[in-house]
Structure formats: structure tokens, C-alpha cells
């Protein structure tokens, strides 16, 4: 038997939200509602689907390795130079490439307790330690603690998700600028904005402006959430051309496949669809927060398409009972919340179904 690296042996594999097909197989339930992976309630843009169908006959050809059309459309959309854009097979791949390019084995990166798991999972895969200072009040990042840990550990990078997942909470531009002053210009800062499009708040982070003054910054965004293309796997980074250049040296040549290139390009142009997605989400948030309050449940403030809900009891049995009723939500034990679940905002009927199922299960 081949021996893995010591740090690989100790890794715990990431467990994604349960797929609909798996629940159908296991329980023989046909009518399954999945509100577990922060997927888009509306679905993909019809323009993206049409572009993908048109591209199908070309599948015997390799795609263009640098996805020039998608890159230049993104650059125009973001008002940056194409050399500032780097594409990943999901933004997850970019997290991995950043670690690989900029952090040595036995190095340290900093994220946060109850933060997005992929930072820790990928760091572990390179033998990099991920320090996780505790959250502050109301499930929000404690940026002062993050800065202090980054400085005292000599961290090679800091990963901040804004909004964060699984909490849904944000920091403000004022807090971010104070943090940047605190840690200085040389620390590599990754701002993961997977839910960027959903944010509606005062003093919201303006990361593109920050990037202009602070080149050691990578902004991560994705087509997986508000653009409804999680299955296509396209994420992108916006950063200095130097950093983009290093990441491009180590990515797989065809990491954005043909269908993904045309689908994401079309989705980016479909402003109407995005507006509809955001409208459905706004309404869904009202419906879900009202329902949770009626159930007497506390939840974190959210600037996303999901809610972290405190069940005030071990969440495992509740999760299992919901599964038997055909509902998939996300248990949060792996994120350090054994009494919480995360519920993705769905269509009105899906939201109603999860609320009434929760009511029934909690009353048992
Ligand atoms: C969903 C998510 C991502 C990654 O999504 P991809 O599908 O890999 O683009 C990255 N960061 C956070 C915080 C997320 O929730």
C-alpha cells in the first residue's frame, strides 16, 4: 500500500449537502425538497441553457484554455483589466490554487471559527495549518482577533468570507479598512464573496476599490449561487495581475470546460434573470424569517440565500426526521454548531414545506 503524506492521513473528508438522488434511493421518496447547499431557488438562466445547447456539438474539441471570451466579459463587467481576472473550476478550486501558490507546507493561514470549511480542508491537504479565532457577537467575524492571530502567527494568508457561510453574516467596509490598516499591506488577503450579489446593506464592503489600493488582495466570486450554475463549476478571482499570473501558471489548462465557458458568459449577460433571482430571494427571506420567529427559533442575520438556525437542541435527530419527510437541510456539526441547521432560501412552496415540517418535528 502506498503511504500518504502524514498530513493527508489525518484529514476528514468534506461532506457536502445530501444529494436529492441519494435521498430518493435511500428512502424511496420521490418528492424531495433540498434546501441544503445554498443552491439557486430559481434555476439557471434560460440564456445560459440555450448557449450550452448550442455548444454541445463542439464537445469533441478542447476548449480555449484561457477562456478569453468569459475573461474579457467579466473584466468589462467589473471594470478591471482582463489580466486581473483568473478563473477556477468553482471558486473552490481558486482557494486551493492560492494555497498552493502562496503558502508553504507547515505554514499558517487564518480564517475563523465556524467559517467556511474548504479553507481548512484544502489547507490540510497541503500540510498548512488553519488558525481559527472565535467569532464575536451575533455570529460575526472578530476581525481584530483575526488580525492579531495573523500577525502573531506570521500567517501567509487570511481567508475572510463576506458574507460568511454558514453564518450569513457580514463585516462592513469600515471594519475591513480598519483590519487592513491593522495587518498592513503585505499580508495576502482573500475576500470570498460567493454571496456578493445578495448583499443589501449600508456600509457594504467595496472590495474592488480596496483591491486598487491593496494589490495583495484576491476577491473570489462564483456563478454557483446567485447565477444558478452550481453544477457547471465556474468561479473567478479578481486580483493584481501578478497574483493572477502565478495562479494561471498552476491551474489545469482546461479547468473551465466548453459548456461552462459559454454558459457563464451568457448568464453574466442575463441581468433580468439575476434580478428575478434576487427578488425571489428577498421574498423568501421574509417568509422564512417570519416562519422561524413564529416557531420561536433564533437565527443569524443573513445577507445571503440561507439562514443559520439555532434549534436549541441537538440537531441530528431533527435533521433525520426532516429527511424522512423528504426535506434536506444541512446539519452544522462539522462547522462546530451541533444544535444548528442551515436552511437555504427556496421557492415559496419549498419554504412553506420546510417551515411546516419543522413545526411538526419540533412539536413531537
Ligand atoms: C458556495 C461557496 C463557495 C464556492 O462555490 P463554488 O461552487 O466552488 O464556486 C465558496 N465560498 C463560500 C463561502 C461558499 O459558500
Short mmCIF file of C-alpha atoms and ligand atoms in Angstrom, two decimals:
data_model
loop_
_atom_site.label_atom_id
_atom_site.label_comp_id
_atom_site.label_asym_id
_atom_site.label_seq_id
_atom_site.Cartn_x
_atom_site.Cartn_y
_atom_site.Cartn_z
CA UNK A 1 0.00 0.00 0.00
CA UNK A 2 1.26 3.44 -0.87
CA UNK A 3 1.66 5.71 2.14
CA UNK A 4 0.03 9.13 2.08
CA UNK A 5 1.73 12.18 3.48
CA UNK A 6 1.25 12.31 7.25
CA UNK A 7 -0.96 15.40 7.00
CA UNK A 8 -3.20 13.68 4.42
CA UNK A 9 -3.74 10.67 6.69
CA UNK A 10 -5.34 12.90 9.33
CA UNK A 11 -7.77 14.71 7.02
CA UNK A 12 -11.52 14.40 7.43
CA UNK A 13 -13.25 14.40 4.03
CA UNK A 14 -15.67 17.24 3.33
CA UNK A 15 -19.30 16.07 3.42
CA UNK A 16 -21.48 18.08 1.01
CA UNK A 17 -25.24 18.53 1.40
CA UNK A 18 -27.09 15.29 0.75
CA UNK A 19 -27.96 14.98 -2.95
CA UNK A 20 -31.65 14.65 -3.87
CA UNK A 21 -30.93 11.42 -5.79
CA UNK A 22 -29.38 9.83 -2.69
CA UNK A 23 -32.42 10.52 -0.51
CA UNK A 24 -34.70 9.19 -3.23
CA UNK A 25 -32.67 5.97 -3.35
CA UNK A 26 -32.41 5.52 0.41
CA UNK A 27 -35.97 6.34 1.46
CA UNK A 28 -37.90 5.70 -1.76
CA UNK A 29 -39.30 9.24 -1.54
CA UNK A 30 -39.96 10.89 -4.90
CA UNK A 31 -40.98 14.38 -3.83
CA UNK A 32 -37.78 15.70 -2.27
CA UNK A 33 -37.06 19.33 -1.40
CA UNK A 34 -33.39 20.21 -1.00
CA UNK A 35 -32.58 23.39 0.86
CA UNK A 36 -29.13 22.30 1.95
CA UNK A 37 -26.42 23.66 -0.33
CA UNK A 38 -27.37 27.28 -0.92
CA UNK A 39 -28.29 26.47 -4.48
CA UNK A 40 -30.37 28.88 -6.51
CA UNK A 41 -34.13 28.52 -5.98
CA UNK A 42 -35.00 29.82 -9.45
CA UNK A 43 -32.60 27.72 -11.53
CA UNK A 44 -30.19 28.63 -14.29
CA UNK A 45 -30.65 31.48 -16.73
CA UNK A 46 -32.51 30.35 -19.88
CA UNK A 47 -29.88 32.22 -21.90
CA UNK A 48 -27.17 30.08 -20.29
CA UNK A 49 -29.07 26.91 -21.11
CA UNK A 50 -29.53 27.96 -24.74
CA UNK A 51 -25.83 28.78 -25.08
CA UNK A 52 -24.90 25.41 -23.62
CA UNK A 53 -27.20 23.56 -26.02
CA UNK A 54 -25.69 25.41 -28.97
CA UNK A 55 -22.22 24.40 -27.81
CA UNK A 56 -22.93 20.68 -27.43
CA UNK A 57 -21.88 19.69 -30.95
CA UNK A 58 -18.38 21.07 -30.31
CA UNK A 59 -17.67 18.79 -27.37
CA UNK A 60 -15.10 16.73 -29.28
CA UNK A 61 -12.86 19.85 -29.27
CA UNK A 62 -10.82 21.08 -26.33
CA UNK A 63 -12.00 24.44 -25.07
CA UNK A 64 -9.80 27.51 -25.29
CA UNK A 65 -7.51 27.11 -22.31
CA UNK A 66 -7.68 30.69 -21.11
CA UNK A 67 -11.45 31.16 -21.71
CA UNK A 68 -10.77 34.55 -23.33
CA UNK A 69 -14.40 35.48 -24.02
CA UNK A 70 -15.54 34.83 -20.47
CA UNK A 71 -12.48 36.61 -19.06
CA UNK A 72 -12.97 39.71 -21.18
CA UNK A 73 -16.72 39.84 -20.48
CA UNK A 74 -16.01 39.58 -16.75
CA UNK A 75 -13.32 42.25 -16.98
CA UNK A 76 -15.70 44.62 -18.76
CA UNK A 77 -18.45 43.87 -16.25
CA UNK A 78 -16.11 44.52 -13.29
CA UNK A 79 -14.28 47.42 -14.94
CA UNK A 80 -10.89 45.83 -14.46
CA UNK A 81 -8.22 44.70 -16.91
CA UNK A 82 -8.51 41.09 -18.20
CA UNK A 83 -5.11 40.41 -16.60
CA UNK A 84 -6.80 40.93 -13.23
CA UNK A 85 -9.23 38.03 -13.72
CA UNK A 86 -8.48 34.38 -13.05
CA UNK A 87 -10.97 31.54 -13.49
CA UNK A 88 -11.47 28.45 -11.37
CA UNK A 89 -13.44 25.24 -11.57
CA UNK A 90 -15.69 26.76 -8.95
CA UNK A 91 -14.16 29.30 -6.59
CA UNK A 92 -13.27 26.25 -4.51
CA UNK A 93 -10.51 25.48 -7.00
CA UNK A 94 -9.14 29.00 -6.64
CA UNK A 95 -8.91 28.59 -2.86
CA UNK A 96 -6.77 25.54 -3.47
CA UNK A 97 -4.61 27.23 -6.11
CA UNK A 98 -3.98 30.24 -3.87
CA UNK A 99 -2.83 27.99 -1.05
CA UNK A 100 -0.64 26.01 -3.42
CA UNK A 101 0.95 29.10 -4.93
CA UNK A 102 1.45 31.27 -1.84
CA UNK A 103 1.58 29.13 1.31
CA UNK A 104 4.36 26.70 2.21
CA UNK A 105 3.91 23.37 3.95
CA UNK A 106 3.87 23.91 7.73
CA UNK A 107 2.81 27.49 7.06
CA UNK A 108 -0.23 29.12 8.63
CA UNK A 109 -3.38 30.67 7.20
CA UNK A 110 -6.13 32.30 9.25
CA UNK A 111 -9.87 32.10 8.79
CA UNK A 112 -12.38 31.93 11.62
CA UNK A 113 -14.13 29.52 13.93
CA UNK A 114 -17.44 28.42 12.38
CA UNK A 115 -16.13 29.56 8.99
CA UNK A 116 -16.30 28.05 5.54
CA UNK A 117 -14.82 24.55 5.77
CA UNK A 118 -12.98 24.47 2.46
CA UNK A 119 -10.21 26.78 3.70
CA UNK A 120 -9.31 24.29 6.41
CA UNK A 121 -9.86 21.22 4.21
CA UNK A 122 -7.63 22.46 1.39
CA UNK A 123 -5.03 23.89 3.77
CA UNK A 124 -4.85 20.49 5.49
CA UNK A 125 -4.27 18.87 2.11
CA UNK A 126 -1.10 20.91 1.68
CA UNK A 127 0.10 20.45 5.25
CA UNK A 128 -0.80 24.05 6.08
CA UNK A 129 -2.32 24.89 9.46
CA UNK A 130 -5.53 26.90 9.50
CA UNK A 131 -5.90 29.08 12.61
CA UNK A 132 -9.50 29.84 13.55
CA UNK A 133 -10.05 32.59 16.13
CA UNK A 134 -13.54 32.67 17.69
CA UNK A 135 -16.45 34.71 16.34
CA UNK A 136 -17.59 37.90 18.05
CA UNK A 137 -21.23 38.65 18.94
CA UNK A 138 -24.12 37.73 16.66
CA UNK A 139 -22.16 35.19 14.64
CA UNK A 140 -19.98 37.95 13.16
CA UNK A 141 -16.27 37.75 12.47
CA UNK A 142 -13.99 39.20 15.10
CA UNK A 143 -11.65 40.99 12.67
CA UNK A 144 -9.47 42.33 15.49
CA UNK A 145 -8.84 38.76 16.68
CA UNK A 146 -8.22 37.60 13.11
CA UNK A 147 -5.68 40.37 12.63
CA UNK A 148 -3.97 39.62 15.93
CA UNK A 149 -3.67 35.91 15.15
CA UNK A 150 -2.42 36.65 11.63
CA UNK A 151 0.31 38.89 13.00
CA UNK A 152 1.44 36.70 15.86
CA UNK A 153 1.47 33.51 13.73
CA UNK A 154 3.24 35.10 10.77
CA UNK A 155 0.36 33.90 8.58
CA UNK A 156 0.84 33.55 4.85
CA UNK A 157 -2.77 34.40 4.04
CA UNK A 158 -6.10 35.32 5.61
CA UNK A 159 -9.38 33.98 4.24
CA UNK A 160 -12.46 36.07 5.01
CA UNK A 161 -15.84 35.08 3.60
CA UNK A 162 -18.13 38.07 3.26
CA UNK A 163 -20.95 37.24 3.71
CA UNK A 164 -19.72 34.23 5.58
CA UNK A 165 -21.02 30.71 5.25
CA UNK A 166 -22.62 29.06 7.28
CA UNK A 167 -23.47 32.16 9.31
CA UNK A 168 -24.70 34.51 6.56
CA UNK A 169 -23.24 37.50 8.39
CA UNK A 170 -21.09 40.30 7.01
CA UNK A 171 -18.50 42.83 8.02
CA UNK A 172 -18.63 46.44 6.88
CA UNK A 173 -16.27 48.44 4.69
CA UNK A 174 -15.27 50.47 7.75
CA UNK A 175 -14.35 47.30 9.64
CA UNK A 176 -12.47 45.92 6.64
CA UNK A 177 -10.41 49.08 6.17
CA UNK A 178 -9.52 49.08 9.86
CA UNK A 179 -8.48 45.43 9.54
CA UNK A 180 -6.29 46.19 6.52
CA UNK A 181 -4.60 49.00 8.38
CA UNK A 182 -4.03 46.67 11.29
CA UNK A 183 -2.41 43.84 9.29
CA UNK A 184 -0.56 46.02 6.79
CA UNK A 185 -0.25 45.79 3.01
CA UNK A 186 1.93 42.67 2.71
CA UNK A 187 -0.40 40.02 4.05
CA UNK A 188 -2.27 38.14 1.32
CA UNK A 189 -5.98 38.75 1.94
CA UNK A 190 -8.63 36.62 0.27
CA UNK A 191 -12.16 38.01 0.42
CA UNK A 192 -14.54 35.24 -0.56
CA UNK A 193 -17.67 36.90 -1.96
CA UNK A 194 -19.63 33.82 -3.03
CA UNK A 195 -22.86 35.60 -1.95
CA UNK A 196 -21.86 39.07 -3.11
CA UNK A 197 -24.90 39.59 -5.33
CA UNK A 198 -27.32 39.07 -2.42
CA UNK A 199 -25.89 41.76 -0.17
CA UNK A 200 -28.13 44.75 0.59
CA UNK A 201 -26.80 46.80 3.48
CA UNK A 202 -25.30 50.12 4.50
CA UNK A 203 -21.51 50.40 4.54
CA UNK A 204 -21.25 47.24 2.44
CA UNK A 205 -17.76 46.11 1.53
CA UNK A 206 -16.44 47.56 -1.74
CA UNK A 207 -13.69 45.07 -2.37
CA UNK A 208 -12.88 46.23 -5.90
CA UNK A 209 -11.98 49.66 -4.59
CA UNK A 210 -9.91 48.06 -1.85
CA UNK A 211 -8.07 45.97 -4.44
CA UNK A 212 -7.00 49.09 -6.35
CA UNK A 213 -5.16 50.31 -3.25
CA UNK A 214 -4.11 46.96 -1.91
CA UNK A 215 -2.75 44.60 -4.59
CA UNK A 216 -2.18 41.74 -2.12
CA UNK A 217 -5.89 41.04 -2.22
CA UNK A 218 -7.85 38.35 -4.03
CA UNK A 219 -11.62 38.69 -4.41
CA UNK A 220 -13.41 35.42 -5.07
CA UNK A 221 -16.82 35.29 -6.72
CA UNK A 222 -18.79 32.50 -8.33
CA UNK A 223 -21.51 31.55 -10.78
CA UNK A 224 -22.70 28.86 -8.35
CA UNK A 225 -25.02 30.89 -6.17
CA UNK A 226 -26.98 33.91 -7.47
CA UNK A 227 -26.24 32.96 -11.09
CA UNK A 228 -27.70 29.50 -10.55
CA UNK A 229 -24.91 27.47 -12.17
CA UNK A 230 -23.52 25.41 -9.28
CA UNK A 231 -23.46 22.29 -11.46
CA UNK A 232 -21.37 23.97 -14.15
CA UNK A 233 -18.43 24.83 -11.85
CA UNK A 234 -17.25 28.35 -12.64
CA UNK A 235 -15.74 30.72 -10.10
CA UNK A 236 -13.46 33.68 -10.61
CA UNK A 237 -10.85 35.66 -8.79
CA UNK A 238 -10.13 39.36 -9.19
CA UNK A 239 -6.65 40.34 -8.11
CA UNK A 240 -3.44 42.05 -9.12
CA UNK A 241 -2.11 40.86 -12.48
CA UNK A 242 0.99 39.49 -10.70
CA UNK A 243 -1.05 37.23 -8.43
CA UNK A 244 -3.36 36.24 -11.30
CA UNK A 245 -0.35 35.32 -13.35
CA UNK A 246 1.03 32.96 -10.69
CA UNK A 247 -2.34 31.28 -10.25
CA UNK A 248 -2.63 30.82 -14.01
CA UNK A 249 0.70 29.01 -14.07
CA UNK A 250 -0.55 26.21 -11.84
CA UNK A 251 -4.18 25.78 -12.84
CA UNK A 252 -5.23 22.87 -15.03
CA UNK A 253 -5.18 24.06 -18.67
CA UNK A 254 -8.86 23.34 -19.37
CA UNK A 255 -10.30 23.92 -15.91
CA UNK A 256 -13.28 25.78 -17.39
CA UNK A 257 -14.87 23.43 -19.88
CA UNK A 258 -16.58 24.43 -23.10
CA UNK A 259 -20.12 24.35 -21.70
CA UNK A 260 -19.03 26.28 -18.63
CA UNK A 261 -17.36 28.99 -20.71
CA UNK A 262 -20.41 29.70 -22.87
CA UNK A 263 -22.92 29.12 -20.08
CA UNK A 264 -21.25 31.51 -17.65
CA UNK A 265 -20.76 34.15 -20.35
CA UNK A 266 -24.46 34.03 -21.23
CA UNK A 267 -25.50 34.06 -17.56
CA UNK A 268 -23.39 37.15 -16.92
CA UNK A 269 -25.35 38.96 -19.63
CA UNK A 270 -28.76 37.90 -18.32
CA UNK A 271 -29.47 40.79 -15.96
CA UNK A 272 -33.21 40.07 -15.91
CA UNK A 273 -32.68 36.58 -14.60
CA UNK A 274 -30.37 37.80 -11.85
CA UNK A 275 -32.92 40.44 -10.87
CA UNK A 276 -35.62 37.78 -10.67
CA UNK A 277 -33.38 35.56 -8.52
CA UNK A 278 -32.76 38.40 -6.09
CA UNK A 279 -36.47 39.23 -5.93
CA UNK A 280 -37.45 35.63 -5.19
CA UNK A 281 -34.75 35.55 -2.50
CA UNK A 282 -35.97 38.77 -0.88
CA UNK A 283 -39.50 37.40 -0.65
CA UNK A 284 -38.21 34.04 0.59
CA UNK A 285 -36.20 35.69 3.34
CA UNK A 286 -39.32 37.47 4.60
CA UNK A 287 -41.29 34.23 4.51
CA UNK A 288 -38.61 32.20 6.30
CA UNK A 289 -37.76 34.74 8.99
CA UNK A 290 -41.45 35.21 9.78
CA UNK A 291 -41.91 31.43 10.00
CA UNK A 292 -38.86 30.93 12.19
CA UNK A 293 -40.00 33.66 14.56
CA UNK A 294 -43.42 32.02 14.83
CA UNK A 295 -41.62 28.82 15.81
CA UNK A 296 -39.69 30.74 18.45
CA UNK A 297 -36.35 29.94 16.82
CA UNK A 298 -33.32 32.22 16.79
CA UNK A 299 -31.26 32.63 13.65
CA UNK A 300 -28.32 34.67 12.44
CA UNK A 301 -28.85 37.84 10.48
CA UNK A 302 -28.31 36.94 6.82
CA UNK A 303 -27.18 38.83 3.74
CA UNK A 304 -27.35 35.63 1.68
CA UNK A 305 -29.77 32.99 0.43
CA UNK A 306 -29.61 30.90 3.62
CA UNK A 307 -30.21 31.03 7.36
CA UNK A 308 -28.27 29.52 10.23
CA UNK A 309 -30.95 28.42 12.69
CA UNK A 310 -30.43 27.63 16.38
CA UNK A 311 -32.68 24.68 17.26
CA UNK A 312 -31.72 24.80 20.92
CA UNK A 313 -31.40 21.02 20.96
CA UNK A 314 -29.15 18.51 19.20
CA UNK A 315 -29.84 19.00 15.51
CA UNK A 316 -29.09 15.42 14.39
CA UNK A 317 -32.50 13.90 15.21
CA UNK A 318 -34.31 16.91 13.71
CA UNK A 319 -32.27 16.60 10.52
CA UNK A 320 -33.07 12.87 10.32
CA UNK A 321 -36.77 13.45 10.89
CA UNK A 322 -36.83 16.07 8.15
CA UNK A 323 -35.11 13.63 5.80
CA UNK A 324 -37.83 11.06 6.40
CA UNK A 325 -40.34 13.75 5.40
CA UNK A 326 -38.46 14.35 2.14
CA UNK A 327 -36.64 17.51 3.22
CA UNK A 328 -32.90 18.01 3.03
CA UNK A 329 -31.40 20.78 5.15
CA UNK A 330 -27.79 20.98 6.34
CA UNK A 331 -26.71 19.79 9.77
CA UNK A 332 -23.95 22.01 11.14
CA UNK A 333 -21.95 19.76 13.43
CA UNK A 334 -18.97 19.80 11.07
CA UNK A 335 -18.99 23.60 11.38
CA UNK A 336 -18.94 23.46 15.17
CA UNK A 337 -22.68 24.03 15.64
CA UNK A 338 -24.20 20.76 16.93
CA UNK A 339 -27.56 22.45 17.69
CA UNK A 340 -27.97 24.39 14.45
CA UNK A 341 -29.15 23.68 10.93
CA UNK A 342 -28.66 25.77 7.82
CA UNK A 343 -31.67 26.29 5.57
CA UNK A 344 -31.33 27.61 2.03
CA UNK A 345 -34.00 30.07 0.91
CA UNK A 346 -36.17 28.35 -1.70
CA UNK A 347 -39.28 28.99 -3.75
CA UNK A 348 -42.41 29.92 -1.71
CA UNK A 349 -43.78 26.35 -1.68
CA UNK A 350 -40.39 24.94 -0.62
CA UNK A 351 -40.09 27.48 2.19
CA UNK A 352 -43.61 26.68 3.35
CA UNK A 353 -42.81 22.96 3.28
CA UNK A 354 -39.67 23.27 5.40
CA UNK A 355 -41.39 25.55 7.91
CA UNK A 356 -44.36 23.25 8.38
CA UNK A 357 -42.13 20.18 8.59
CA UNK A 358 -40.00 21.92 11.22
CA UNK A 359 -43.13 22.82 13.16
CA UNK A 360 -44.25 19.17 13.13
CA UNK A 361 -40.84 17.77 14.07
CA UNK A 362 -40.21 20.27 16.89
CA UNK A 363 -43.66 19.59 18.35
CA UNK A 364 -43.01 15.83 18.63
C1 LIG B 1 -20.51 28.07 -2.18
C2 LIG B 1 -19.29 28.74 -1.67
C3 LIG B 1 -18.10 28.79 -2.39
C4 LIG B 1 -17.74 28.05 -3.62
O1 LIG B 1 -18.51 27.74 -4.53
P1 LIG B 1 -18.03 27.19 -5.93
O2 LIG B 1 -19.22 26.41 -6.35
O3 LIG B 1 -16.80 26.34 -5.76
O4 LIG B 1 -17.77 28.40 -6.76
C5 LIG B 1 -17.01 29.48 -1.88
N1 LIG B 1 -17.09 30.10 -0.73
C6 LIG B 1 -18.20 30.09 0.02
C7 LIG B 1 -18.21 30.82 1.30
C8 LIG B 1 -19.34 29.40 -0.42
O5 LIG B 1 -20.41 29.35 0.35
#
